[in-house]
mmCIF file with all atom_site columns, C-alpha atoms in Angstrom:
data_model
loop_
_atom_site.group_PDB
_atom_site.id
_atom_site.type_symbol
_atom_site.label_atom_id
_atom_site.label_alt_id
_atom_site.label_comp_id
_atom_site.label_asym_id
_atom_site.label_entity_id
_atom_site.label_seq_id
_atom_site.pdbx_PDB_ins_code
_atom_site.Cartn_x
_atom_site.Cartn_y
_atom_site.Cartn_z
_atom_site.occupancy
_atom_site.B_iso_or_equiv
_atom_site.pdbx_formal_charge
_atom_site.auth_seq_id
_atom_site.auth_comp_id
_atom_site.auth_asym_id
_atom_site.auth_atom_id
_atom_site.pdbx_PDB_model_num
ATOM 1   C CA . MET A 1 1   ? 14.139  -187.211 -71.156 1.00 54.00 ? 13  MET A CA 1
ATOM 2   C CA . MET A 1 2   ? 13.972  -190.315 -68.943 1.00 64.00 ? 14  MET A CA 1
ATOM 3   C CA . LEU A 1 3   ? 11.019  -191.835 -70.965 1.00 59.00 ? 15  LEU A CA 1
ATOM 4   C CA . ARG A 1 4   ? 13.341  -191.774 -74.128 1.00 61.00 ? 16  ARG A CA 1
ATOM 5   C CA . LYS A 1 5   ? 16.068  -193.565 -72.507 1.00 65.00 ? 17  LYS A CA 1
ATOM 6   C CA . VAL A 1 6   ? 13.661  -196.322 -71.397 1.00 62.00 ? 18  VAL A CA 1
ATOM 7   C CA . LEU A 1 7   ? 11.654  -196.717 -74.409 1.00 61.00 ? 19  LEU A CA 1
ATOM 8   C CA . GLY A 1 8   ? 13.874  -195.689 -77.208 1.00 66.00 ? 20  GLY A CA 1
ATOM 9   C CA . LYS A 1 9   ? 13.176  -193.390 -79.959 1.00 67.00 ? 21  LYS A CA 1
ATOM 10  C CA . GLY A 1 10  ? 11.178  -195.993 -82.143 1.00 73.00 ? 22  GLY A CA 1
ATOM 11  C CA . SER A 1 11  ? 8.954   -197.001 -79.203 1.00 81.00 ? 23  SER A CA 1
ATOM 12  C CA . ILE A 1 12  ? 7.974   -193.390 -78.623 1.00 82.00 ? 24  ILE A CA 1
ATOM 13  C CA . GLN A 1 13  ? 6.857   -192.923 -82.225 1.00 85.00 ? 25  GLN A CA 1
ATOM 14  C CA . VAL A 1 14  ? 4.720   -196.106 -81.901 1.00 87.00 ? 26  VAL A CA 1
ATOM 15  C CA . VAL A 1 15  ? 3.162   -194.715 -78.819 1.00 87.00 ? 27  VAL A CA 1
ATOM 16  C CA . VAL A 1 16  ? 2.490   -191.402 -80.577 1.00 89.00 ? 28  VAL A CA 1
ATOM 17  C CA . LEU A 1 17  ? 0.929   -193.267 -83.597 1.00 91.00 ? 29  LEU A CA 1
ATOM 18  C CA . LEU A 1 18  ? -1.322  -195.280 -81.247 1.00 92.00 ? 30  LEU A CA 1
ATOM 19  C CA . VAL A 1 19  ? -2.525  -192.127 -79.447 1.00 93.00 ? 31  VAL A CA 1
ATOM 20  C CA . MET A 1 20  ? -3.328  -190.436 -82.835 1.00 93.00 ? 32  MET A CA 1
ATOM 21  C CA . ALA A 1 21  ? -5.334  -193.483 -84.012 1.00 91.00 ? 33  ALA A CA 1
ATOM 22  C CA . LEU A 1 22  ? -7.348  -193.423 -80.754 1.00 93.00 ? 34  LEU A CA 1
ATOM 23  C CA . ASN A 1 23  ? -7.966  -189.793 -81.347 1.00 93.00 ? 35  ASN A CA 1
ATOM 24  C CA . LEU A 1 24  ? -8.974  -190.191 -84.882 1.00 94.00 ? 36  LEU A CA 1
ATOM 25  C CA . ILE A 1 25  ? -11.326 -193.107 -84.345 1.00 91.00 ? 37  ILE A CA 1
ATOM 26  C CA . PRO A 1 26  ? -14.375 -190.917 -83.099 1.00 92.00 ? 38  PRO A CA 1
ATOM 27  C CA . LEU A 1 27  ? -13.827 -188.490 -85.874 1.00 92.00 ? 39  LEU A CA 1
ATOM 28  C CA . ILE A 1 28  ? -13.978 -191.311 -88.512 1.00 91.00 ? 40  ILE A CA 1
ATOM 29  C CA . ILE A 1 29  ? -17.083 -192.721 -86.829 1.00 90.00 ? 41  ILE A CA 1
ATOM 30  C CA . ALA A 1 30  ? -18.817 -189.283 -86.973 1.00 89.00 ? 42  ALA A CA 1
ATOM 31  C CA . PHE A 1 31  ? -17.801 -188.688 -90.647 1.00 89.00 ? 43  PHE A CA 1
ATOM 32  C CA . SER A 1 32  ? -19.112 -192.162 -91.516 1.00 87.00 ? 44  SER A CA 1
ATOM 33  C CA . THR A 1 33  ? -22.378 -191.529 -89.765 1.00 86.00 ? 45  THR A CA 1
ATOM 34  C CA . SER A 1 34  ? -22.760 -188.182 -91.280 1.00 85.00 ? 46  SER A CA 1
ATOM 35  C CA . LEU A 1 35  ? -22.614 -189.784 -94.889 1.00 86.00 ? 47  LEU A CA 1
ATOM 36  C CA . ARG A 1 36  ? -25.651 -191.953 -94.124 1.00 85.00 ? 48  ARG A CA 1
ATOM 37  C CA . ASP A 1 37  ? -29.200 -191.420 -95.301 1.00 81.00 ? 49  ASP A CA 1
ATOM 38  C CA . PRO A 1 38  ? -31.140 -189.550 -92.600 1.00 77.00 ? 50  PRO A CA 1
ATOM 39  C CA . SER A 1 39  ? -33.529 -192.404 -92.216 1.00 78.00 ? 51  SER A CA 1
ATOM 40  C CA . ASN A 1 40  ? -30.766 -194.838 -91.387 1.00 78.00 ? 52  ASN A CA 1
ATOM 41  C CA . ASN A 1 41  ? -30.405 -195.304 -87.678 1.00 76.00 ? 53  ASN A CA 1
ATOM 42  C CA . THR A 1 42  ? -28.431 -198.484 -87.559 1.00 77.00 ? 54  THR A CA 1
ATOM 43  C CA . ASN A 1 43  ? -25.277 -199.095 -85.524 1.00 76.00 ? 55  ASN A CA 1
ATOM 44  C CA . PRO A 1 44  ? -23.028 -196.248 -86.023 1.00 74.00 ? 56  PRO A CA 1
ATOM 45  C CA . LEU A 1 45  ? -19.932 -198.550 -85.662 1.00 78.00 ? 57  LEU A CA 1
ATOM 46  C CA . VAL A 1 46  ? -20.414 -200.026 -89.159 1.00 78.00 ? 58  VAL A CA 1
ATOM 47  C CA . LEU A 1 47  ? -18.182 -197.764 -91.062 1.00 81.00 ? 59  LEU A CA 1
ATOM 48  C CA . PHE A 1 48  ? -19.047 -196.437 -94.605 1.00 79.00 ? 60  PHE A CA 1
ATOM 49  C CA . GLN A 1 49  ? -21.971 -198.764 -95.224 1.00 78.00 ? 61  GLN A CA 1
ATOM 50  C CA . GLU A 1 50  ? -23.518 -196.248 -97.596 1.00 80.00 ? 62  GLU A CA 1
ATOM 51  C CA . MET A 1 51  ? -22.639 -192.916 -99.097 1.00 83.00 ? 63  MET A CA 1
ATOM 52  C CA . SER A 1 52  ? -25.173 -190.259 -99.190 1.00 83.00 ? 64  SER A CA 1
ATOM 53  C CA . PHE A 1 53  ? -25.104 -186.558 -98.907 1.00 87.00 ? 65  PHE A CA 1
ATOM 54  C CA . ALA A 1 54  ? -28.757 -186.261 -98.241 1.00 86.00 ? 66  ALA A CA 1
ATOM 55  C CA . SER A 1 55  ? -27.959 -185.349 -94.523 1.00 84.00 ? 67  SER A CA 1
ATOM 56  C CA . TYR A 1 56  ? -25.793 -182.594 -95.572 1.00 86.00 ? 68  TYR A CA 1
ATOM 57  C CA . LYS A 1 57  ? -28.485 -181.365 -97.968 1.00 86.00 ? 69  LYS A CA 1
ATOM 58  C CA . ALA A 1 58  ? -31.076 -181.333 -95.384 1.00 85.00 ? 70  ALA A CA 1
ATOM 59  C CA . ALA A 1 59  ? -28.778 -179.574 -92.766 1.00 84.00 ? 71  ALA A CA 1
ATOM 60  C CA . PHE A 1 60  ? -27.885 -176.805 -95.385 1.00 84.00 ? 72  PHE A CA 1
ATOM 61  C CA . ASP A 1 61  ? -31.609 -176.327 -96.202 1.00 85.00 ? 73  ASP A CA 1
ATOM 62  C CA . ARG A 1 62  ? -32.653 -176.152 -92.582 1.00 88.00 ? 74  ARG A CA 1
ATOM 63  C CA . MET A 1 63  ? -30.096 -173.754 -91.497 1.00 88.00 ? 75  MET A CA 1
ATOM 64  C CA . HIS A 1 64  ? -30.293 -171.273 -94.450 1.00 86.00 ? 76  HIS A CA 1
ATOM 65  C CA . PHE A 1 65  ? -26.638 -171.458 -95.037 1.00 86.00 ? 77  PHE A CA 1
ATOM 66  C CA . PRO A 1 66  ? -26.254 -168.777 -97.764 1.00 87.00 ? 78  PRO A CA 1
ATOM 67  C CA . GLU A 1 67  ? -27.958 -166.273 -95.609 1.00 91.00 ? 79  GLU A CA 1
ATOM 68  C CA . ALA A 1 68  ? -25.815 -167.210 -92.620 1.00 90.00 ? 80  ALA A CA 1
ATOM 69  C CA . LEU A 1 69  ? -22.683 -167.023 -94.647 1.00 92.00 ? 81  LEU A CA 1
ATOM 70  C CA . TRP A 1 70  ? -23.562 -163.632 -96.028 1.00 96.00 ? 82  TRP A CA 1
ATOM 71  C CA . ASN A 1 71  ? -24.213 -162.366 -92.571 1.00 96.00 ? 83  ASN A CA 1
ATOM 72  C CA . SER A 1 72  ? -20.882 -163.593 -91.267 1.00 97.00 ? 84  SER A CA 1
ATOM 73  C CA . VAL A 1 73  ? -19.099 -161.941 -94.230 1.00 97.00 ? 85  VAL A CA 1
ATOM 74  C CA . VAL A 1 74  ? -20.826 -158.637 -93.731 1.00 98.00 ? 86  VAL A CA 1
ATOM 75  C CA . LEU A 1 75  ? -20.195 -158.557 -90.069 1.00 98.00 ? 87  LEU A CA 1
ATOM 76  C CA . THR A 1 76  ? -16.597 -159.517 -90.440 1.00 98.00 ? 88  THR A CA 1
ATOM 77  C CA . GLY A 1 77  ? -15.930 -156.887 -93.057 1.00 97.00 ? 89  GLY A CA 1
ATOM 78  C CA . VAL A 1 78  ? -17.635 -154.036 -91.014 1.00 98.00 ? 90  VAL A CA 1
ATOM 79  C CA . SER A 1 79  ? -15.662 -155.183 -88.014 1.00 97.00 ? 91  SER A CA 1
ATOM 80  C CA . VAL A 1 80  ? -12.377 -155.254 -89.872 1.00 97.00 ? 92  VAL A CA 1
ATOM 81  C CA . VAL A 1 81  ? -13.009 -151.750 -91.261 1.00 97.00 ? 93  VAL A CA 1
ATOM 82  C CA . PHE A 1 82  ? -13.761 -150.244 -87.826 1.00 96.00 ? 94  PHE A CA 1
ATOM 83  C CA . VAL A 1 83  ? -10.809 -152.099 -86.212 1.00 94.00 ? 95  VAL A CA 1
ATOM 84  C CA . VAL A 1 84  ? -8.358  -150.807 -88.787 1.00 93.00 ? 96  VAL A CA 1
ATOM 85  C CA . LEU A 1 85  ? -9.818  -147.210 -88.698 1.00 94.00 ? 97  LEU A CA 1
ATOM 86  C CA . PHE A 1 86  ? -9.624  -147.019 -84.957 1.00 91.00 ? 98  PHE A CA 1
ATOM 87  C CA . ALA A 1 87  ? -6.267  -148.627 -84.664 1.00 86.00 ? 99  ALA A CA 1
ATOM 88  C CA . ALA A 1 88  ? -4.865  -146.201 -87.231 1.00 87.00 ? 100 ALA A CA 1
ATOM 89  C CA . MET A 1 89  ? -6.350  -143.170 -85.340 1.00 88.00 ? 101 MET A CA 1
ATOM 90  C CA . ALA A 1 90  ? -4.970  -144.504 -81.993 1.00 81.00 ? 102 ALA A CA 1
ATOM 91  C CA . SER A 1 91  ? -1.584  -145.446 -83.409 1.00 79.00 ? 103 SER A CA 1
ATOM 92  C CA . TYR A 1 92  ? -0.704  -142.120 -85.075 1.00 80.00 ? 104 TYR A CA 1
ATOM 93  C CA . PRO A 1 93  ? -0.557  -140.175 -81.730 1.00 78.00 ? 105 PRO A CA 1
ATOM 94  C CA . MET A 1 94  ? 1.229   -142.903 -80.154 1.00 75.00 ? 106 MET A CA 1
ATOM 95  C CA . ALA A 1 95  ? 3.971   -142.917 -82.651 1.00 75.00 ? 107 ALA A CA 1
ATOM 96  C CA . ARG A 1 96  ? 4.174   -139.160 -82.905 1.00 81.00 ? 108 ARG A CA 1
ATOM 97  C CA . LEU A 1 97  ? 3.780   -137.809 -79.359 1.00 78.00 ? 109 LEU A CA 1
ATOM 98  C CA . LYS A 1 98  ? 6.842   -138.139 -77.101 1.00 81.00 ? 110 LYS A CA 1
ATOM 99  C CA . THR A 1 99  ? 5.371   -138.607 -73.675 1.00 81.00 ? 111 THR A CA 1
ATOM 100 C CA . LYS A 1 100 ? 5.860   -141.424 -71.093 1.00 81.00 ? 112 LYS A CA 1
ATOM 101 C CA . LEU A 1 101 ? 2.301   -142.585 -71.638 1.00 80.00 ? 113 LEU A CA 1
ATOM 102 C CA . SER A 1 102 ? 2.750   -142.834 -75.425 1.00 75.00 ? 114 SER A CA 1
ATOM 103 C CA . LYS A 1 103 ? 6.017   -144.770 -74.765 1.00 75.00 ? 115 LYS A CA 1
ATOM 104 C CA . PHE A 1 104 ? 4.321   -147.133 -72.421 1.00 78.00 ? 116 PHE A CA 1
ATOM 105 C CA . MET A 1 105 ? 1.499   -147.750 -74.696 1.00 77.00 ? 117 MET A CA 1
ATOM 106 C CA . TYR A 1 106 ? 3.703   -148.304 -77.626 1.00 73.00 ? 118 TYR A CA 1
ATOM 107 C CA . LEU A 1 107 ? 5.807   -150.912 -75.627 1.00 74.00 ? 119 LEU A CA 1
ATOM 108 C CA . PHE A 1 108 ? 2.621   -152.287 -74.226 1.00 76.00 ? 120 PHE A CA 1
ATOM 109 C CA . PHE A 1 109 ? 1.032   -153.054 -77.722 1.00 73.00 ? 121 PHE A CA 1
ATOM 110 C CA . CYS A 1 110 ? 4.272   -153.853 -79.399 1.00 71.00 ? 122 CYS A CA 1
ATOM 111 C CA . PRO A 1 111 ? 6.136   -156.234 -76.902 1.00 64.00 ? 123 PRO A CA 1
ATOM 112 C CA . ASP A 1 112 ? 8.396   -157.492 -79.580 1.00 65.00 ? 124 ASP A CA 1
ATOM 113 C CA . SER A 1 113 ? 9.817   -154.015 -80.234 1.00 57.00 ? 125 SER A CA 1
ATOM 114 C CA . TRP A 1 114 ? 11.635  -153.761 -76.911 1.00 57.00 ? 126 TRP A CA 1
ATOM 115 C CA . TYR A 1 115 ? 14.808  -153.443 -78.964 1.00 58.00 ? 127 TYR A CA 1
ATOM 116 C CA . LEU A 1 116 ? 13.546  -150.139 -80.342 1.00 56.00 ? 128 LEU A CA 1
ATOM 117 C CA . ARG A 1 117 ? 13.653  -148.400 -76.976 1.00 55.00 ? 129 ARG A CA 1
ATOM 118 C CA . LYS A 1 118 ? 17.076  -146.847 -77.674 1.00 55.00 ? 130 LYS A CA 1
ATOM 119 C CA . TRP A 1 119 ? 15.560  -145.121 -80.883 1.00 52.00 ? 131 TRP A CA 1
ATOM 120 C CA . TYR A 1 120 ? 12.306  -144.160 -79.437 1.00 48.00 ? 132 TYR A CA 1
#
């Protein structure tokens, strides 16, 4: 609050924009360097000197991207199926049984539903 009074609203926006620009500079340099030919090892601070996707093609070929993507999709799908299955099997007794443990577990896993205590 004190900083706003000293600098004013416009000055704070200028400071925020400067900090944002300082944070974006390394990303722009990295992106520019990634678009160069793999054999080009010149100064990385010369931005967007050439545009070539050869580095991306070489990286995708070396890392076998389609296989890695398929493995991730299968692993994610199987994980989601098991999480939903076990969550459903665990939530049914928690919702139907009226014990202190089930009430605690219900409130533990659903902290935003504290207002439901009078109905539970």
